Short mmCIF file of C-alpha atoms and ligand atoms in Angstrom, two decimals:
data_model
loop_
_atom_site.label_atom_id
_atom_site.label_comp_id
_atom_site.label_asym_id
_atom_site.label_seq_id
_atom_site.Cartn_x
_atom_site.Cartn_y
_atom_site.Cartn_z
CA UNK L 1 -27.58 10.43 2.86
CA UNK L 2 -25.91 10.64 6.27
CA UNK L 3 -22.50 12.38 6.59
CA UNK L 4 -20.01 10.99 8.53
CA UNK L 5 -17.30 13.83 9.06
CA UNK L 6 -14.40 13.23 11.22
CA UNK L 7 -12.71 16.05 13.58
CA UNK L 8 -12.47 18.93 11.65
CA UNK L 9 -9.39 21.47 12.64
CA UNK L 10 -7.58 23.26 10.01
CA UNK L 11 -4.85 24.79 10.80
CA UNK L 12 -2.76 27.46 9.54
CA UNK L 13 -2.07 26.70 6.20
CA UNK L 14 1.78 27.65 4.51
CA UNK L 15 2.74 26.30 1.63
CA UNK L 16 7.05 25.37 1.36
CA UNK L 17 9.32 24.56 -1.38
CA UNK L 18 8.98 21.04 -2.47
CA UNK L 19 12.55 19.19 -1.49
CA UNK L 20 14.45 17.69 -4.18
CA UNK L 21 13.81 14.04 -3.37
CA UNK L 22 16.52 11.17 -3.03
CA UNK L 23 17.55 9.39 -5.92
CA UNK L 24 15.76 5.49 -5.76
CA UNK L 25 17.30 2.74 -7.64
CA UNK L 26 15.36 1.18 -10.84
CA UNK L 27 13.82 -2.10 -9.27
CA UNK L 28 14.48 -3.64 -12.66
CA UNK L 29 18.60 -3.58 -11.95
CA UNK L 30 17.86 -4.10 -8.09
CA UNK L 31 16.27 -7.06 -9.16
CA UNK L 32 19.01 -8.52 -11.38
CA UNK L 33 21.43 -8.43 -8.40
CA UNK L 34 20.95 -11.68 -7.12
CA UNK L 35 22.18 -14.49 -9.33
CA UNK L 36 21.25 -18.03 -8.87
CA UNK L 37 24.14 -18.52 -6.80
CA UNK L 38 23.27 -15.90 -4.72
CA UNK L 39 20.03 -17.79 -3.81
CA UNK L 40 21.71 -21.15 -3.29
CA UNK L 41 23.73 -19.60 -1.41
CA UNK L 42 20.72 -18.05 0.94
CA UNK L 43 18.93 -21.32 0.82
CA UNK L 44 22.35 -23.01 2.79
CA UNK L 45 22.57 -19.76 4.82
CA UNK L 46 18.89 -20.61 6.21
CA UNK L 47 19.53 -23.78 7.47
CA UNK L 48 22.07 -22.47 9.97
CA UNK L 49 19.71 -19.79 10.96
CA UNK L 50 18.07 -20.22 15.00
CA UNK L 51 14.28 -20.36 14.14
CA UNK L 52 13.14 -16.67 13.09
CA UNK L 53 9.60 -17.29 13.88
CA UNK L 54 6.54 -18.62 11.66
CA UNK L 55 6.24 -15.02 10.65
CA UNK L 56 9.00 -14.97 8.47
CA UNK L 57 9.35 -18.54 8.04
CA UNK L 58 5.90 -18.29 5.85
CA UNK L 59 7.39 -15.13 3.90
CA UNK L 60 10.68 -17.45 3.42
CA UNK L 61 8.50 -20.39 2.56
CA UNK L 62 6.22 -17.90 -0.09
CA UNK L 63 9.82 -16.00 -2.04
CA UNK L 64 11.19 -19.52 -2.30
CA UNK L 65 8.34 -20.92 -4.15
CA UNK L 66 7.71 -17.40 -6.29
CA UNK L 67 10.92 -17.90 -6.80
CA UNK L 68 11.29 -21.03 -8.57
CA UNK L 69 7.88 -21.60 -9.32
CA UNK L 70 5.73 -18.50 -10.25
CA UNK L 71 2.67 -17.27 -9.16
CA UNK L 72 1.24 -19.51 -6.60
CA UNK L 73 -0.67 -22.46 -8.97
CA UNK L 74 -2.39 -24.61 -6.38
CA UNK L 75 -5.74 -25.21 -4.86
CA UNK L 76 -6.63 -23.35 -1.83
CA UNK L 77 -6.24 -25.92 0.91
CA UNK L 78 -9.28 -25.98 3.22
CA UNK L 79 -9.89 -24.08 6.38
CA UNK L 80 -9.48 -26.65 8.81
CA UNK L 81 -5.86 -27.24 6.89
CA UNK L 82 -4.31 -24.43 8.51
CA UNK L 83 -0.76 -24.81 8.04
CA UNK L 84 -1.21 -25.42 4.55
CA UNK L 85 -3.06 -22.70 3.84
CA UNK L 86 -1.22 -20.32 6.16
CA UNK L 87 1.14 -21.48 3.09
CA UNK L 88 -0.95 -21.33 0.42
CA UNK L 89 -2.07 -17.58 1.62
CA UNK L 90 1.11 -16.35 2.03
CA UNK L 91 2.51 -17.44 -1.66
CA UNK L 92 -0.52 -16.32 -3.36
CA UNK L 93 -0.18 -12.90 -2.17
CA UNK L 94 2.70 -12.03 -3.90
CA UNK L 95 0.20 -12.54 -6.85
CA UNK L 96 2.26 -11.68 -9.94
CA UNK L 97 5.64 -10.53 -8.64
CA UNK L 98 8.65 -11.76 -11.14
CA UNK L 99 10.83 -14.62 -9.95
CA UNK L 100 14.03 -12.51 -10.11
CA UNK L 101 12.46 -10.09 -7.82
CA UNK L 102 11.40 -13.11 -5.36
CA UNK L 103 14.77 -14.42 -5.67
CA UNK L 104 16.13 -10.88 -5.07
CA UNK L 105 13.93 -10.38 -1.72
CA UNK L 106 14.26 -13.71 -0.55
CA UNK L 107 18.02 -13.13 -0.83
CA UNK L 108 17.75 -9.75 1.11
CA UNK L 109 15.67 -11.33 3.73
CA UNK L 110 18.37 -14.35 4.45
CA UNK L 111 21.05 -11.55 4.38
CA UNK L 112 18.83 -9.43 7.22
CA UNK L 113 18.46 -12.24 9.21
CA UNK L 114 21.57 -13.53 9.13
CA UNK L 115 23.57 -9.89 10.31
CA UNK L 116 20.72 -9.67 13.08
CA UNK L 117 21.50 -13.35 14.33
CA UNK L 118 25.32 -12.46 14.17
CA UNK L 119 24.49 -9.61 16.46
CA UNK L 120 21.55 -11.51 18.42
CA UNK L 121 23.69 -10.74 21.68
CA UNK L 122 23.46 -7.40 21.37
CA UNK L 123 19.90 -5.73 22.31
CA UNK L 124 19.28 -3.54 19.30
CA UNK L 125 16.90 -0.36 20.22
CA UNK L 126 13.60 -0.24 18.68
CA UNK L 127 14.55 2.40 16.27
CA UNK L 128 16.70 0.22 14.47
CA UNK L 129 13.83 -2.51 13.89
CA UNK L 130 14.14 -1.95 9.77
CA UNK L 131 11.97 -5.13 8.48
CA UNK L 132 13.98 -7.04 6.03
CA UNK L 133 12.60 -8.07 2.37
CA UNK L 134 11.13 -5.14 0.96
CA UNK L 135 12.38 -3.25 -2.05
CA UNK L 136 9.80 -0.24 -2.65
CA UNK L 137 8.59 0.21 0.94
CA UNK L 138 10.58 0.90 4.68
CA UNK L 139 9.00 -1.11 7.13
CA UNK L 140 9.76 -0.06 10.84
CA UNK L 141 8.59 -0.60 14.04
CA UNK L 142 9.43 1.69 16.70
CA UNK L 143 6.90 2.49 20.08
CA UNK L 144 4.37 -0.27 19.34
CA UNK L 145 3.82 1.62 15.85
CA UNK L 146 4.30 -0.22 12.82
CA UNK L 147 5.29 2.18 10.36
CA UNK L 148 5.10 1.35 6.48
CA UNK L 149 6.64 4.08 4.29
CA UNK L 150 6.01 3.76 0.10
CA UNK L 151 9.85 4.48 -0.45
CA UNK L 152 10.15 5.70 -4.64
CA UNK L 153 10.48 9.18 -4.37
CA UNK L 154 12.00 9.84 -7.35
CA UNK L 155 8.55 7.93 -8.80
CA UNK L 156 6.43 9.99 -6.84
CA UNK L 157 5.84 6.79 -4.63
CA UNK L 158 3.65 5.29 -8.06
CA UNK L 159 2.50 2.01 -6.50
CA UNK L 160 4.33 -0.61 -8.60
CA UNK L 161 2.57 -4.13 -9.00
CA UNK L 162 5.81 -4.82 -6.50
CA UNK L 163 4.27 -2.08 -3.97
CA UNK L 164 0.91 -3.37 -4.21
CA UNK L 165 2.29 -7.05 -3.06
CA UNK L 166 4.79 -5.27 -0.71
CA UNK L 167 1.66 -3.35 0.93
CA UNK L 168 -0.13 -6.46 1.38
CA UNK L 169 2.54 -8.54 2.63
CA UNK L 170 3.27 -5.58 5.13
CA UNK L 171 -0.18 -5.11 6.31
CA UNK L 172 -0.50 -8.82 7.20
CA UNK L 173 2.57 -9.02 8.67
CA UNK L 174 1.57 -5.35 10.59
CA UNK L 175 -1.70 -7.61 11.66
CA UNK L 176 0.07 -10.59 13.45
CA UNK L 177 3.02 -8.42 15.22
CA UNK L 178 2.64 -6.88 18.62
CA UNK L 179 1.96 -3.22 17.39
CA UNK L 180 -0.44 -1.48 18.80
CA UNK L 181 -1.63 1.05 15.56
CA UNK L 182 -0.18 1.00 11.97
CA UNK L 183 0.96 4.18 9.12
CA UNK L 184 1.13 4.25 5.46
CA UNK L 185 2.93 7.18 4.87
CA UNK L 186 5.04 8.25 1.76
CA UNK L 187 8.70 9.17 1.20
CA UNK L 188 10.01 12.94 0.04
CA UNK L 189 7.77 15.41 -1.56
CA UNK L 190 4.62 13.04 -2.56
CA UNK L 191 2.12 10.64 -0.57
CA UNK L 192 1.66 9.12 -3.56
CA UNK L 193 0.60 9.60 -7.45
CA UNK L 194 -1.33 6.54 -7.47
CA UNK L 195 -1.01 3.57 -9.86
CA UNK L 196 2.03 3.35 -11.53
CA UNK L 197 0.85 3.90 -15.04
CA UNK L 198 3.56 1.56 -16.22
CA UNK L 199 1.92 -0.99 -15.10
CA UNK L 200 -0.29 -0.75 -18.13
CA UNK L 201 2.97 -1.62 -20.51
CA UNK L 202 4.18 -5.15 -19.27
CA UNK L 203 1.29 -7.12 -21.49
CA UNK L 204 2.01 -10.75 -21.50
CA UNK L 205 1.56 -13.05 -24.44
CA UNK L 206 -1.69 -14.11 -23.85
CA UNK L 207 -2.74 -10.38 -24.12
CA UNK L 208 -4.27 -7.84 -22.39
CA UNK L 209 -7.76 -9.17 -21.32
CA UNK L 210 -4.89 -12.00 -19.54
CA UNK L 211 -3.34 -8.64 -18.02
CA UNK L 212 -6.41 -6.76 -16.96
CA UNK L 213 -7.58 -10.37 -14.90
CA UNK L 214 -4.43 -10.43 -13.30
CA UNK L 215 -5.08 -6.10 -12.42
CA UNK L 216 -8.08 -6.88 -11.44
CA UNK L 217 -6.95 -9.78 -9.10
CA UNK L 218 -4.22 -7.81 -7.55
CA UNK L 219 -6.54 -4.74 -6.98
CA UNK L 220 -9.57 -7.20 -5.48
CA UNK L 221 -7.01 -8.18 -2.67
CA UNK L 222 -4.99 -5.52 -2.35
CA UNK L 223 -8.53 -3.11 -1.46
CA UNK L 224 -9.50 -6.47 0.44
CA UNK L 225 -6.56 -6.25 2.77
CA UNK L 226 -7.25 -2.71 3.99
CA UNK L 227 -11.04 -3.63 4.32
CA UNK L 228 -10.02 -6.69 6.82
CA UNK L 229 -7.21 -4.90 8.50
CA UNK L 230 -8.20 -5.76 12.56
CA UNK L 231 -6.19 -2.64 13.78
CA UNK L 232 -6.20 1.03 13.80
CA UNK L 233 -4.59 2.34 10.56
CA UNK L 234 -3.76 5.56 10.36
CA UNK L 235 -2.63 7.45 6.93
CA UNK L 236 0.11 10.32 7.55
CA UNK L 237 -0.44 12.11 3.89
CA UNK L 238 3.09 14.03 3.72
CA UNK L 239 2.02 15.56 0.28
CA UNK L 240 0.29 15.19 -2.49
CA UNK L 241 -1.93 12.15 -2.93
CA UNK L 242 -3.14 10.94 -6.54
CA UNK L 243 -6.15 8.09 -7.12
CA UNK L 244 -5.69 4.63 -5.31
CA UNK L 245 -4.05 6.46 -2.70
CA UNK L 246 -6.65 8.70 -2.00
CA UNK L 247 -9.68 6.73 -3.00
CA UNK L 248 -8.79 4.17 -0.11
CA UNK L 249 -8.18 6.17 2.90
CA UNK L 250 -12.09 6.21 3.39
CA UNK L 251 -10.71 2.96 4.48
CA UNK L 252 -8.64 4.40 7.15
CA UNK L 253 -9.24 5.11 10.67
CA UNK L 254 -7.45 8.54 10.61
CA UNK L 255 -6.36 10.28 8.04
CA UNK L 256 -3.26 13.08 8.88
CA UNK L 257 -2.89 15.50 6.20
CA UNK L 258 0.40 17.82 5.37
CA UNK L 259 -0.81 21.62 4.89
CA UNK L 260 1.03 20.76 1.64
CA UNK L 261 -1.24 17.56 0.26
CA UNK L 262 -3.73 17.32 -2.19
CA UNK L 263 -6.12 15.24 -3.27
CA UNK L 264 -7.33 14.02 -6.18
CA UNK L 265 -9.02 11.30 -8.05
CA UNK L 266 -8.68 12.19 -12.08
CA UNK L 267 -10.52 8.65 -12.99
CA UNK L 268 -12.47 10.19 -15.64
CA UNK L 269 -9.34 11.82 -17.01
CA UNK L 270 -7.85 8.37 -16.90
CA UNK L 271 -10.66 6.58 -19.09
CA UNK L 272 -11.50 4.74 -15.40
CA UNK L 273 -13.70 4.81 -12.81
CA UNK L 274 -13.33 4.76 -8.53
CA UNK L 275 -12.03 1.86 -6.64
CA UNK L 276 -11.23 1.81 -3.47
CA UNK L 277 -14.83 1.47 -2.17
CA UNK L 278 -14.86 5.06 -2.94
CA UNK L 279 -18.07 5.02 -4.51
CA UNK L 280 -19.53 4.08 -1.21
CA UNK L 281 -17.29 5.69 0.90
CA UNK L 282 -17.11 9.24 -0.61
CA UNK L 283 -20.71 9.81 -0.57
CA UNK L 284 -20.86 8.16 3.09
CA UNK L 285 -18.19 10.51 4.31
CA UNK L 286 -18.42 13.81 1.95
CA UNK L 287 -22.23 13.61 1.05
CA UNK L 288 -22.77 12.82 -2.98
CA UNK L 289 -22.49 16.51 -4.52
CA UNK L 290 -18.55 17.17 -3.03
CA UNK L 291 -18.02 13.06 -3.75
CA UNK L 292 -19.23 13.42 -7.29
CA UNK L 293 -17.11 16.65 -7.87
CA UNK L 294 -14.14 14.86 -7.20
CA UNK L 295 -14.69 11.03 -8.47
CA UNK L 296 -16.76 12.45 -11.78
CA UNK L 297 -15.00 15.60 -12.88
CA UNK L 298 -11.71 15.00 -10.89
CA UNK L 299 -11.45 17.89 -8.95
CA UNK L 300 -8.44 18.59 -6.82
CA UNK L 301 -9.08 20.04 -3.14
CA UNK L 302 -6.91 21.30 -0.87
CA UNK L 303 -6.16 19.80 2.84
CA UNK L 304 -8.49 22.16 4.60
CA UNK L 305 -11.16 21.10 2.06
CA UNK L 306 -10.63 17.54 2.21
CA UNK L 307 -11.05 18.26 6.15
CA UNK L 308 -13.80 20.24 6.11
CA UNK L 309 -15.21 17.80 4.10
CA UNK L 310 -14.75 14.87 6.64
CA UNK L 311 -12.04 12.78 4.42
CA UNK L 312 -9.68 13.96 6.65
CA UNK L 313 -9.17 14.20 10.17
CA UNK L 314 -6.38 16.79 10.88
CA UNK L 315 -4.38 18.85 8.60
CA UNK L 316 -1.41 20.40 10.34
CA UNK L 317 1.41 22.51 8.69
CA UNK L 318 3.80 20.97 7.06
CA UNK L 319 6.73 22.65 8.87
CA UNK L 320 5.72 20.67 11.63
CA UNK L 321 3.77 17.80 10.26
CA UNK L 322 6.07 15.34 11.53
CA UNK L 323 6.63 16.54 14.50
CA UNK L 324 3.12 16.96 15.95
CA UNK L 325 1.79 13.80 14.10
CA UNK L 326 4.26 11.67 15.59
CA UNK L 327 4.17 13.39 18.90
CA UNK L 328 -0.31 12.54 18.94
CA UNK L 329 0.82 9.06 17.20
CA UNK L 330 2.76 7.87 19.97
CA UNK L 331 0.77 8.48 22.56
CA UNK L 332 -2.23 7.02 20.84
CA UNK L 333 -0.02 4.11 20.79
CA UNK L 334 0.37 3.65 24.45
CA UNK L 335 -3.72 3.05 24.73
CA UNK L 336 -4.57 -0.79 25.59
CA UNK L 337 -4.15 -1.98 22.44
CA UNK L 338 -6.75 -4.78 22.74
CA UNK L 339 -9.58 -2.65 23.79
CA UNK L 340 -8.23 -0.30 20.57
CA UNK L 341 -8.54 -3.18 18.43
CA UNK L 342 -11.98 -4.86 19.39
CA UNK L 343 -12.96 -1.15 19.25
CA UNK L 344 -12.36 -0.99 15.53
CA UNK L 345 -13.50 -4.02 14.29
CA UNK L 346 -17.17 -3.14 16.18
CA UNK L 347 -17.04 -0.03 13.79
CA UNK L 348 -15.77 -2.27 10.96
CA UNK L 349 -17.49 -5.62 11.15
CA UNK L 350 -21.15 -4.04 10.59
CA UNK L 351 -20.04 -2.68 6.99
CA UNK L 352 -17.60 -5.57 6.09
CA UNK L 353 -19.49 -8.03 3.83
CA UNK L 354 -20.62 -5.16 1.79
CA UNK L 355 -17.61 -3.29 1.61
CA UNK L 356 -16.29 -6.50 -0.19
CA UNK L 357 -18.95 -6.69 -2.71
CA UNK L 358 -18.66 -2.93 -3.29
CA UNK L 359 -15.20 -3.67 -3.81
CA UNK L 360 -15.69 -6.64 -6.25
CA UNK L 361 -18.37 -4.46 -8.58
CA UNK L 362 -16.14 -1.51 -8.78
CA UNK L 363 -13.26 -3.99 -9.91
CA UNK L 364 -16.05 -5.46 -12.43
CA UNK L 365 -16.51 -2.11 -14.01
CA UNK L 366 -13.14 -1.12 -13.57
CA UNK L 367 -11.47 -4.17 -15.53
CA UNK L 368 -13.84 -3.60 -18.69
CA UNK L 369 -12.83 0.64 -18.51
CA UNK L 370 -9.02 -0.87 -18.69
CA UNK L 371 -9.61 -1.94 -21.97
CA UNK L 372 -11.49 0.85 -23.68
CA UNK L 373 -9.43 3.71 -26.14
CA UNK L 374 -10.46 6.05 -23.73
CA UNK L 375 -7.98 4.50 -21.34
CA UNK L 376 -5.96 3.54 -23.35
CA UNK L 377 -5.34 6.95 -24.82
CA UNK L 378 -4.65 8.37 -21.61
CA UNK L 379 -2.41 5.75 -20.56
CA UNK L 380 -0.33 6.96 -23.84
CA UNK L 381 -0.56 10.45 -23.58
CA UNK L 382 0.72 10.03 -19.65
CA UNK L 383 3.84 7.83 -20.90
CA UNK L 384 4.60 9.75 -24.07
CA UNK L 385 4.71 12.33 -21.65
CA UNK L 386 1.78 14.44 -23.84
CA UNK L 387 -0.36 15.28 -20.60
CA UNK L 388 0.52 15.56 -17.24
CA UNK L 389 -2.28 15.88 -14.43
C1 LIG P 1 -4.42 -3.59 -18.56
C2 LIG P 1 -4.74 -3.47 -17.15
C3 LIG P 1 -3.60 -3.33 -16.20
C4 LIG P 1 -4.07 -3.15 -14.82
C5 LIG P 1 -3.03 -2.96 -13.78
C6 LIG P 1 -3.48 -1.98 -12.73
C7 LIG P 1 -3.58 -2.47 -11.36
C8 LIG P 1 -4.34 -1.60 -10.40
C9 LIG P 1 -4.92 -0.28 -10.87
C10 LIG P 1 -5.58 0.47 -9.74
C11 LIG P 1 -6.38 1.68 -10.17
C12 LIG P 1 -5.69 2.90 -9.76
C13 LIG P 1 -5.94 4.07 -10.32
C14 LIG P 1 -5.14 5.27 -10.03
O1 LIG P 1 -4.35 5.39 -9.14
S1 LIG P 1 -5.41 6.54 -11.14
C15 LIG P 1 -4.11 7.68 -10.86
C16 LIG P 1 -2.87 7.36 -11.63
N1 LIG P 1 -1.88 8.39 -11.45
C17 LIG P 1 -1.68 9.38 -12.32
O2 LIG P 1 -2.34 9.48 -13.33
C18 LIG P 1 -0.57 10.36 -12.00
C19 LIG P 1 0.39 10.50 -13.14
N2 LIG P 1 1.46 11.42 -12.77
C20 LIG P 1 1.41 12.75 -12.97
O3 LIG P 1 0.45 13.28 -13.46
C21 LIG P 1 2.59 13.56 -12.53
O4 LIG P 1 3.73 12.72 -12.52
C22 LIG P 1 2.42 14.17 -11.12
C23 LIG P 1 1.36 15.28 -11.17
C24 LIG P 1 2.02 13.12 -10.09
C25 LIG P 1 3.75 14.80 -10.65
O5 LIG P 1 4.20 15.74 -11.63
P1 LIG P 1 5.66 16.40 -11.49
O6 LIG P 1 5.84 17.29 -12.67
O7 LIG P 1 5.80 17.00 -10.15
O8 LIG P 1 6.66 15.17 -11.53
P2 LIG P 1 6.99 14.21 -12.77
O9 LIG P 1 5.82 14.02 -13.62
O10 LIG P 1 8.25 14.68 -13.43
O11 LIG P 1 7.25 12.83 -12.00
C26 LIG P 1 8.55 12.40 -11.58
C27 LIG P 1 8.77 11.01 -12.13
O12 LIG P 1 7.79 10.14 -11.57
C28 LIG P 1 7.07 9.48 -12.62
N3 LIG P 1 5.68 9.27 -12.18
C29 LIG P 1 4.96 10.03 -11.38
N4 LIG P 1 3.75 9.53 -11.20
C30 LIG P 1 3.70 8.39 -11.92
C31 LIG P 1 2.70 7.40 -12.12
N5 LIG P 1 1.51 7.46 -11.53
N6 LIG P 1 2.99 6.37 -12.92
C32 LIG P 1 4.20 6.25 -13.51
N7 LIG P 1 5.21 7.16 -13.35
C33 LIG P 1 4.95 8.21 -12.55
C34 LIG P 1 7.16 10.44 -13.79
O13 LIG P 1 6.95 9.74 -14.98
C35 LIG P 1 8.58 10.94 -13.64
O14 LIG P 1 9.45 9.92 -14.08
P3 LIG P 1 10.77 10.27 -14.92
O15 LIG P 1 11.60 11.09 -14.00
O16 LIG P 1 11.38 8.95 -15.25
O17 LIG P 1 10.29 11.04 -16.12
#
């Protein structure tokens, strides 16, 4: 099997205290803020808005019917009915978020549009380009980067069936604006620590083969969007980084490691098994011994190994991770963006179709492991706080 390493440089590696990290509030009482007259009161506000652009007219359009309706519950229009399903797309990727959270952000994003259009005289500098509507992520866009930063470090940055929409909806909105390159980094101490195991708790009525179709859903699109994304993503790992957040930066088109992050894929651990496309991409990048170390027996590595083994592309030290990853990103960012582009999707387009159905079979296999005891059990043990990783 070929290997397909990226640059390796390691540099000096020093390890630093981990900072406390901020407090986040519970999305549960974010969530409650907005009463019903809240929302009325947004969906008058809108009307005396000046047009904010189809952009955010279709994420309007898509909280507004989560909102009041659910999940999205219609037919996929066809592709030559593309206003419709421009819709149709954006309300059904918000998949399963709760109405009081689509009335919360569609609140928020009124609110954000509304102080911007008060000040629309005023020039405001790029730095201050904070997207509106998102409640576990900070979406910025500053030097014709897109930045999307998982914001719950008090959580870790656990990915939330709320950050899994959030990431979508940001990554297709990071597709359609004029930015040149896009980041997923993490807030405070972590990257990320992967799935939020809570996410195994909220079982609806119907039970949970209903809730493990709905996972599986979420997780089909969700790896999807990273799969289709058209332009160069780039993955600043600040820390840390634990299972869906590692498993899909084979995805990536550099990956920027802390001296600080690890990474590690305890699947096995977890009752589960690799998503991501990481059973195809691991081997591909890593070669199969180092790819079954970590996705079979869950073994941590280090930065340097992860780089030396080709899953990453830099590591720098962390005291000036920022700095110098910033500093390279910025510049990359002045390149001709289309060339950039077109230049990606020649690497990406050969390996697309069966990156999707490597995709779909892991979810397959993934969705029955979900309801075993073995996952179960370790689902438990995590939340009743009898193992930690
Ligand atoms: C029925 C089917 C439903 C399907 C729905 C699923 C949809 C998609 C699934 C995609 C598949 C993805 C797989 C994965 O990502 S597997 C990896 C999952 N992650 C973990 O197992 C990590 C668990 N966390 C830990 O082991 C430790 O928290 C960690 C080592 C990361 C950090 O330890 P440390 O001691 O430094 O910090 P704390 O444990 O005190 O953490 C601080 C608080 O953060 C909470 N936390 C952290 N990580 C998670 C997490 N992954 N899920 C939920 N909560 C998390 C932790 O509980 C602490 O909270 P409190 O302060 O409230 O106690």
């Amino acid at each position: 099997m070929a290997h397909t390493k990226r640059t390796l440089c390691v540099r000096n590696q020093k390890r630093r205290s981990l900072q406390v990290p901020a407090l986040q509030l519970h999305v549960s009482k974010t969530a409650m803020r907005a009463s019903q007259k809240d929302f009325e009161s947004a969906l008058s506000q809108v009307k005396l808005l000046k047009d904010p652009g189809n952009e955010v007219k279709l994420k309007l359009y898509a909280l507004y019917k989560q909102a009041t309706e659910g999940p999205c519950n219609t037919p996929k229009p066809g592709v030559f009915d593309l206003i419709n399903k421009a819709k149709w797309d954006a309300w059904n990727a918000l998949g399963s978020l709760p109405k009081e959270t689509a009335r919360q952000n569609y609140v928020d994003l009124v609110s954000g549009l509304s102080s911007s259009s008060d000040s629309s005289s005023q020039v405001k500098p790029e730095a201050d380009r904070k997207q509106p509507g998102y409640e576990t992520l900070v979406v910025t866009y500053e030097d014709s980067i897109t930045k999307i930063m998982m914001n719950r470090p008090a959580k870790k940055n656990a990915v939330t069936t709320q950050m899994y929409n959030e990431i979508m909806l940001a990554l297709k909105a990071a597709s359609k604006d004029d930015s040149a390159i896009t980041v997923l980094t993490g807030n405070g101490d972590y990257y990320s620590s992967g799935n939020d195991l809570t996410n195994f708790t909220d079982i609806p009525p119907e039970g949970i083969e209903e809730k493990a179709k709905s996972g599986a859903i979420l997780l089909r699109d969700f790896v999807d969007c990273f799969i289709d994304f058209p332009k160069p993503l780039i993955a600043a790992v600040n820390g840390p980084a634990v299972g869906i957040s590692v498993t899909i930066l084979g995805l990536f088109d550099t990956v920027y490691a802390s001296s600080r992050a690890t990474f590690h894929t305890p699947f096995s651990h977890l009752g589960q098994s690799p998503e991501g496309c990481s059973s195809y991409t691991f081997p591909k990048i890593m070669g199969p011994a180092k790819a079954a170390e970590m996705l079979i027996f869950g073994k941590k590595i280090t930065a340097a190994e992860a780089c030396a083994q080709g899953l990453v592309t830099e590591v720098f030290p962390d005291s000036t991770f920022q700095k110098e990853v910033w500093t390279r990103l910025k510049a990359y960012s002045k390149l001709p963006p289309n060339a950039m582009r077109i230049s990606k999707q020649v690497i990406r387009n050969r390996e697309k179709e069966k990156l999707h159905a490597i995709n779909a079979e892991e979810i397959r296999v993934l969705q029955e492991r979900w309801l075993s005891d073995e996952c179960t059990n370790a689902v438990m043990n995590f939340l009743t706080r009898k193992a930690k990783l």
